[in-house]
């Protein structure tokens, strides 16, 4: 398993280009199943999770060409299978996102039941209940979700009792080809869902209320191919901004947007960062000062994103004062606390809240990554630790951060990948 060796140093400084959004590209790739023509995508990030989704779509019979510079072309006109196999689904939960499109276009789908993962059980009950409301017959058999419809799915009025990003995406992709009108209430409003909706509209879908908690969809009988550019990755953006804040640095991030992570930018300003933003860039300058501790409470968009809490925990670990980090979305997403405390952080856990008392510098120690964003917090912590930190199991990081060591090198970090 690959490891990182990171030697703590001074402030991060420089400019780097942000990649396309993993969490927009995954549902957008799944949505290509709905098109009876060629979908040409741009700004698709080069990540392990994207490769897994491409492999899954290929097993379903789609013709996919992955070009340079984030170009991916998908032709779904000859789907040969409606089964998403266990060996692929077990490596990436987002595989569940092919369920809605397969059902909507082909009237059947067999998707291996996604297990939980490090951050929680992550059930899919809301996905399944919504599809049943649209007329699907669903049973769980031999670890597979076996779904069928007689003819087309039917539009339905669905209230999701938990705000779910994947549930909203799956039901939206099912609704666009259903017969009649579907209303999705209490829908998630994440920018990645807006991106998916915009791509579906480019394919000919009829969706009202994009970006709001109520999506109204009038089903059509078919969807065409289109060209679409994936939005920037707001979590990658936030991760590099927090790394710069924790190291008292100054960075400029391009090919990104400020309007998709306002809750994060507000917290960075609270921490003492000077921010300047443009149409497609963000500049953060700590003016060499130590960050101030901030209080974080995760919640659905537009509130503070759960995918950014562990990065802020690492910043709080070396900030002035004491900050709290409360995780309300997932039941087990504070696992990085024990690893950070191995690096001499002073963090107390009380239920779903971490109380972080800042110290001037951390100390290098061997630590282990557990999930994608917890791994990012360990990288940030290692950048502000005395000595060389060894981070094991960094395959977690390769799932969601494109060329992470090259990008951190650009900013002056001392980070090496040890292949084993
Ligand atoms: C998406 O996961 C993201 N993944 C996650 O990012 C992100 O943390 C999460 O949304 C929340 O923002 C992708 O977009 C590929 P949810 P998802 O359904 O869709 C419960 C990363 O690091 N729930 O919004 O799986 C669930 O257990 C990843 O990039 C049900 O109870 O998240 C959780 O507690 C990690 N029943 C809460 O809702 C359901 O049917 C939110 O989950 C569905 C969800």
XYZ file of C-alpha atoms and ligand atoms in Angstrom:
464
model
C 0.000 0.000 0.000
C 1.305 3.461 -0.914
C 2.278 5.808 1.881
C 3.028 9.527 2.108
C 6.053 10.960 3.926
C 5.375 14.618 4.666
C 7.897 16.875 6.389
C 6.376 19.844 8.161
C 7.634 23.199 7.048
C 6.644 26.776 6.497
C 3.697 28.517 4.839
C 2.199 27.169 1.618
C 2.582 29.694 -1.173
C 1.732 29.722 -4.873
C -1.007 29.154 -7.418
C -2.724 25.975 -8.562
C -5.581 24.898 -10.793
C -8.565 23.129 -9.212
C -9.861 19.957 -10.901
C -13.442 19.090 -11.847
C -15.803 17.982 -9.090
C -15.732 14.272 -8.154
C -19.205 14.498 -6.616
C -20.665 16.148 -9.708
C -18.842 13.927 -12.229
C -20.035 10.677 -10.600
C -23.817 11.319 -10.954
C -23.231 12.997 -14.337
C -21.460 9.863 -15.605
C -24.313 7.708 -14.273
C -26.795 9.996 -16.058
C -25.219 9.200 -19.437
C -27.167 5.910 -19.195
C -30.293 7.983 -19.903
C -29.105 9.354 -23.274
C -29.748 7.649 -26.605
C -26.814 9.554 -28.124
C -23.233 10.550 -27.352
C -22.490 12.627 -24.236
C -19.203 14.561 -24.391
C -17.969 15.682 -20.976
C -15.208 18.132 -20.067
C -13.285 18.864 -16.821
C -13.759 15.298 -15.525
C -11.154 14.766 -12.769
C -8.641 11.895 -13.056
C -9.473 9.989 -9.844
C -9.806 6.366 -8.787
C -13.528 6.807 -8.085
C -14.052 8.135 -11.613
C -12.159 5.146 -13.047
C -14.412 2.847 -11.005
C -17.565 4.513 -12.365
C -16.182 4.288 -15.939
C -15.416 0.578 -15.391
C -18.945 0.029 -14.077
C -20.547 1.756 -17.060
C -18.362 -0.309 -19.402
C -19.619 -3.541 -17.763
C -23.135 -2.298 -18.607
C -22.074 -2.061 -22.265
C -21.468 1.670 -22.681
C -18.721 2.752 -25.096
C -16.490 5.208 -23.197
C -13.409 7.091 -24.332
C -11.336 8.837 -21.658
C -9.283 11.519 -23.424
C -6.708 14.063 -22.220
C -7.479 17.236 -20.290
C -10.530 15.733 -18.549
C -12.420 14.857 -21.722
C -14.739 11.808 -21.520
C -17.060 10.709 -24.308
C -19.880 8.245 -23.526
C -22.182 6.389 -25.940
C -25.042 4.588 -24.157
C -26.920 3.556 -27.278
C -26.010 -0.136 -26.834
C -26.455 -1.083 -23.184
C -25.970 -4.852 -22.875
C -26.500 -5.399 -19.136
C -28.504 -3.917 -16.259
C -26.451 -5.540 -13.499
C -23.968 -3.539 -11.406
C -21.705 -6.279 -9.999
C -20.619 -6.649 -6.365
C -16.886 -6.454 -7.095
C -17.286 -2.893 -8.403
C -20.058 -1.633 -6.110
C -18.154 -2.779 -2.990
C -15.284 -0.406 -3.892
C -17.499 2.633 -4.427
C -20.889 3.334 -2.866
C -21.717 5.922 -5.509
C -22.298 2.958 -7.863
C -25.843 3.026 -6.451
C -26.380 6.044 -8.725
C -26.871 3.768 -11.761
C -30.056 2.362 -10.182
C -32.381 5.245 -11.108
C -31.138 5.704 -14.690
C -31.204 1.945 -15.458
C -34.764 1.642 -14.153
C -35.922 4.764 -15.989
C -34.497 3.783 -19.367
C -34.629 -0.039 -19.349
C -37.304 -0.884 -16.776
C -34.973 -3.045 -14.732
C -31.811 -2.885 -12.634
C -29.801 -5.268 -10.463
C -27.392 -3.346 -8.265
C -25.304 -4.980 -5.572
C -26.457 -3.632 -2.216
C -23.852 -1.017 -1.185
C -22.306 -1.806 2.196
C -21.560 0.848 4.767
C -18.154 2.446 4.951
C -15.801 4.023 7.492
C -18.023 7.072 8.056
C -21.298 5.277 8.628
C -23.924 2.713 7.640
C -25.159 4.999 4.810
C -28.454 3.218 4.016
C -30.270 3.719 0.716
C -33.839 3.287 2.031
C -34.938 6.700 0.740
C -33.652 5.874 -2.770
C -35.657 2.616 -2.764
C -38.862 4.015 -1.222
C -38.889 6.820 -3.811
C -38.468 4.407 -6.719
C -41.279 2.225 -5.343
C -43.489 5.326 -5.195
C -42.762 5.694 -8.919
C -43.994 2.169 -9.583
C -40.846 0.093 -9.281
C -41.071 -3.377 -7.735
C -37.960 -3.816 -5.566
C -36.676 -6.803 -3.636
C -33.337 -7.564 -1.981
C -32.073 -10.937 -3.118
C -28.625 -12.435 -2.534
C -27.116 -9.055 -1.646
C -28.551 -7.421 -4.752
C -31.221 -4.770 -5.158
C -33.466 -6.266 -7.856
C -35.731 -3.577 -9.315
C -38.289 -3.888 -12.115
C -41.092 -1.814 -13.617
C -43.941 -2.837 -15.909
C -43.536 -0.259 -18.661
C -42.353 3.242 -17.707
C -41.901 4.587 -14.178
C -44.790 6.849 -13.161
C -44.375 10.393 -11.849
C -45.050 10.703 -8.099
C -45.104 13.254 -5.271
C -42.192 12.217 -3.014
C -41.184 13.763 0.310
C -37.717 12.595 1.430
C -37.663 12.600 5.250
C -33.860 13.019 5.346
C -31.974 15.426 3.083
C -29.964 12.996 0.948
C -27.623 13.999 -1.887
C -27.529 10.550 -3.527
C -31.228 9.952 -2.936
C -32.112 13.251 -4.613
C -29.808 12.440 -7.542
C -31.135 8.902 -8.053
C -34.790 9.980 -7.938
C -34.147 12.998 -10.176
C -32.526 10.720 -12.793
C -35.465 8.308 -12.534
C -38.046 11.098 -12.852
C -36.745 12.665 -16.073
C -37.941 9.656 -18.150
C -40.988 8.774 -16.000
C -44.541 9.197 -17.304
C -46.048 12.433 -15.951
C -44.960 14.819 -13.221
C -42.698 14.051 -10.258
C -42.317 16.416 -7.319
C -39.283 15.809 -5.063
C -39.743 17.607 -1.738
C -37.030 18.201 0.869
C -34.516 17.660 -1.930
C -30.804 18.226 -1.264
C -29.537 21.479 -2.786
C -25.805 20.741 -3.138
C -24.171 22.485 -6.141
C -23.315 19.043 -7.549
C -27.066 18.325 -7.839
C -27.528 21.635 -9.663
C -24.719 20.567 -12.039
C -26.415 17.205 -12.669
C -29.762 18.949 -13.267
C -28.197 21.366 -15.757
C -26.688 18.449 -17.676
C -30.060 16.639 -17.712
C -31.720 19.806 -19.080
C -29.019 19.937 -21.783
C -30.124 16.379 -22.683
C -33.749 17.598 -23.018
C -35.114 16.989 -19.504
C -37.840 19.262 -18.074
C -36.865 20.279 -14.490
C -38.132 23.255 -12.457
C -36.829 24.463 -9.084
C -33.172 23.614 -9.748
C -31.132 24.596 -6.680
C -34.173 24.641 -4.395
C -35.566 22.029 -1.985
C -38.503 21.249 -4.304
C -37.738 19.795 -7.733
C -40.599 19.469 -10.228
C -39.902 17.152 -13.166
C -42.128 16.531 -16.211
C -40.984 13.230 -17.711
C -40.120 12.954 -21.410
C -39.944 9.810 -23.570
C -36.258 10.073 -24.477
C -33.131 12.140 -23.839
C -30.469 13.077 -26.367
C -26.699 13.261 -26.130
C -25.096 16.607 -25.228
C -21.845 18.379 -24.407
C -21.271 19.336 -20.778
C -18.449 20.805 -18.662
C -18.305 19.496 -15.069
C -18.213 22.158 -12.333
C -15.092 22.780 -10.208
C -14.524 20.654 -7.093
C -15.557 22.811 -4.120
C -14.171 20.336 -1.567
C -10.757 20.193 -3.249
C -10.893 24.016 -3.300
C -11.722 24.157 0.410
C -9.036 21.612 1.259
C -6.221 23.679 -0.270
C -7.581 26.897 1.259
C -7.611 25.313 4.735
C -4.106 23.883 4.205
C -2.906 27.404 3.347
C -4.676 28.846 6.421
C -3.217 26.211 8.766
C 0.322 26.900 7.445
C -0.137 30.710 7.603
C 0.387 30.917 3.828
C -0.890 32.669 0.727
C -2.417 30.781 -2.216
C -4.380 31.533 -5.380
C -6.687 28.811 -6.711
C -7.893 29.018 -10.323
C -10.611 27.239 -12.375
C -12.855 27.334 -9.317
C -15.753 29.442 -7.965
C -16.469 31.227 -4.676
C -20.273 30.970 -4.898
C -20.287 27.180 -4.254
C -18.564 27.160 -0.859
C -19.665 30.369 0.881
C -20.094 28.637 4.293
C -16.429 27.558 4.086
C -15.188 31.020 3.060
C -17.081 32.646 5.960
C -15.337 30.290 8.422
C -11.942 31.009 6.858
C -12.520 34.751 7.300
C -13.517 34.065 10.943
C -10.150 32.271 11.257
C -8.432 35.490 10.158
C -7.903 34.799 6.444
C -7.939 37.654 3.945
C -9.905 36.488 0.892
C -10.201 37.976 -2.573
C -12.412 36.292 -5.173
C -13.089 36.616 -8.918
C -15.345 34.831 -11.420
C -13.107 31.763 -11.523
C -10.469 32.223 -8.799
C -10.045 32.569 -5.023
C -7.025 34.045 -3.238
C -6.349 33.462 0.478
C -3.690 35.346 2.444
C -3.006 34.747 6.164
C -0.414 37.556 6.151
C 1.848 35.166 8.072
C -0.521 35.025 11.025
C -1.613 31.924 12.986
C -5.273 31.023 12.300
C -7.859 31.651 15.001
C -9.954 28.672 16.174
C -13.484 28.474 14.714
C -16.644 26.533 15.632
C -17.988 24.211 12.920
C -21.362 22.448 12.707
C -21.994 20.387 9.577
C -25.405 20.427 7.846
C -26.860 20.109 4.330
C -26.022 22.802 1.740
C -25.865 25.800 1.893
C -24.743 25.236 5.492
C -21.244 24.005 6.344
C -20.353 20.833 4.330
C -19.561 17.599 6.184
C -16.820 16.940 3.595
C -14.881 19.914 4.989
C -15.107 19.246 8.747
C -11.989 17.123 9.154
C -9.856 19.670 7.296
C -11.015 22.429 9.679
C -10.339 20.134 12.626
C -6.696 19.960 11.501
C -6.593 23.762 11.221
C -8.179 24.165 14.673
C -5.507 21.781 16.029
C -2.853 24.478 15.434
C -5.082 27.550 15.818
C -5.147 30.211 18.526
C -7.839 29.277 21.073
C -10.333 26.438 21.276
C -12.778 25.484 18.532
C -15.579 22.883 18.370
C -16.375 20.627 15.408
C -19.847 19.035 15.431
C -20.736 16.371 12.835
C -24.491 16.014 12.282
C -24.634 14.146 8.934
C -22.709 10.895 9.495
C -22.565 8.841 12.674
C -18.874 7.982 12.500
C -17.013 10.811 10.854
C -14.771 11.971 13.697
C -12.319 9.054 13.478
C -9.437 11.349 12.598
C -9.426 12.670 16.193
C -7.381 9.726 17.479
C -4.858 10.033 14.653
C -4.485 13.796 15.171
C -3.983 13.245 18.925
C -1.125 10.876 18.036
C 0.474 13.983 16.523
C 0.121 15.779 19.873
C -3.131 17.583 19.043
C -5.334 18.317 22.071
C -8.781 17.109 21.012
C -11.563 15.883 23.302
C -14.513 13.927 21.901
C -17.948 14.473 23.432
C -20.586 12.589 21.452
C -20.631 14.040 17.923
C -18.579 17.070 18.934
C -14.785 17.388 18.985
C -13.390 20.110 21.287
C -10.077 21.200 19.769
C -7.613 23.209 21.880
C -5.038 24.695 19.505
C -1.293 24.129 19.956
C 1.514 26.063 18.208
C 2.904 23.081 16.258
C 2.073 19.364 16.017
C 4.613 16.550 16.180
C 5.248 14.049 13.376
C 4.041 10.467 14.001
C 3.078 7.418 11.934
C -0.696 7.727 11.246
C -3.268 5.910 9.130
C -5.879 7.273 6.732
C -9.417 5.946 7.221
C -11.617 7.758 4.731
C -11.109 10.301 1.984
C -11.574 13.520 3.934
C -10.027 12.256 7.192
C -6.921 11.526 5.094
C -6.888 15.150 3.922
C -6.873 16.306 7.558
C -3.802 14.141 8.229
C -1.984 15.698 5.254
C -2.781 19.197 6.566
C -1.677 18.214 10.084
C 1.607 16.798 8.731
C 2.312 20.109 6.966
C 2.268 21.901 10.347
C 4.092 19.216 12.357
C 7.755 19.163 13.372
C 9.449 16.209 11.686
C 8.384 13.751 9.002
C 4.940 12.154 9.246
C 4.235 8.780 7.620
C 0.613 8.454 6.432
C -0.435 4.901 5.578
C -3.361 3.677 3.411
C -3.370 6.740 1.182
C -5.421 4.885 -1.420
C -8.261 6.677 0.330
C -6.797 10.003 -0.841
C -6.323 8.853 -4.432
C -10.093 8.318 -4.635
C -10.826 12.010 -4.364
C -7.803 14.266 -4.866
C -6.248 14.487 -8.347
C -2.405 14.645 -8.372
C -2.371 15.683 -4.718
C 1.377 15.452 -4.163
C 2.141 17.406 -7.377
C -0.345 20.108 -6.337
C 1.066 20.372 -2.816
C 4.606 20.461 -4.305
C 3.500 23.468 -6.381
C 2.663 25.204 -3.111
C 6.067 24.369 -1.590
C 5.140 21.347 0.543
C 7.688 18.577 1.225
C 5.565 15.506 0.381
C 6.781 12.180 -1.004
C 4.818 9.059 -2.068
C 6.420 5.773 -1.034
C 5.143 2.929 -3.206
C 4.888 -0.441 -1.421
C -22.790 12.358 -0.835
O -22.888 11.083 -0.236
C -21.317 12.595 -1.115
N -20.823 11.577 -2.060
C -20.520 12.532 0.189
O -19.155 12.843 -0.112
C -21.072 13.601 1.132
O -20.388 13.508 2.375
C -22.571 13.384 1.347
O -23.253 13.381 0.072
C -23.206 14.464 2.208
O -22.983 15.716 1.642
C -21.070 11.745 -3.382
O -21.691 12.709 -3.801
C -20.536 10.691 -4.293
P -26.370 11.415 1.691
P -24.347 10.407 -0.051
O -27.273 10.445 1.023
O -25.219 10.771 -1.176
C -28.514 9.260 5.344
C -16.838 12.495 -0.162
O -16.012 12.568 0.754
N -29.317 8.529 4.341
O -26.615 12.868 1.512
O -24.140 8.957 0.235
C -27.043 8.864 5.331
O -26.831 7.726 6.137
C -18.171 11.820 0.075
O -16.668 12.980 -1.310
C -30.320 7.663 4.771
O -30.535 7.483 5.976
O -24.855 11.124 1.281
C -26.375 10.093 5.901
O -26.437 10.028 7.321
C -18.247 11.173 1.457
N -31.062 6.996 3.853
C -27.264 11.253 5.421
O -28.485 10.658 4.998
C -30.855 7.157 2.499
O -31.586 6.524 1.689
C -26.691 12.001 4.234
O -26.326 11.062 3.261
C -29.833 8.043 2.077
C -29.084 8.721 3.013
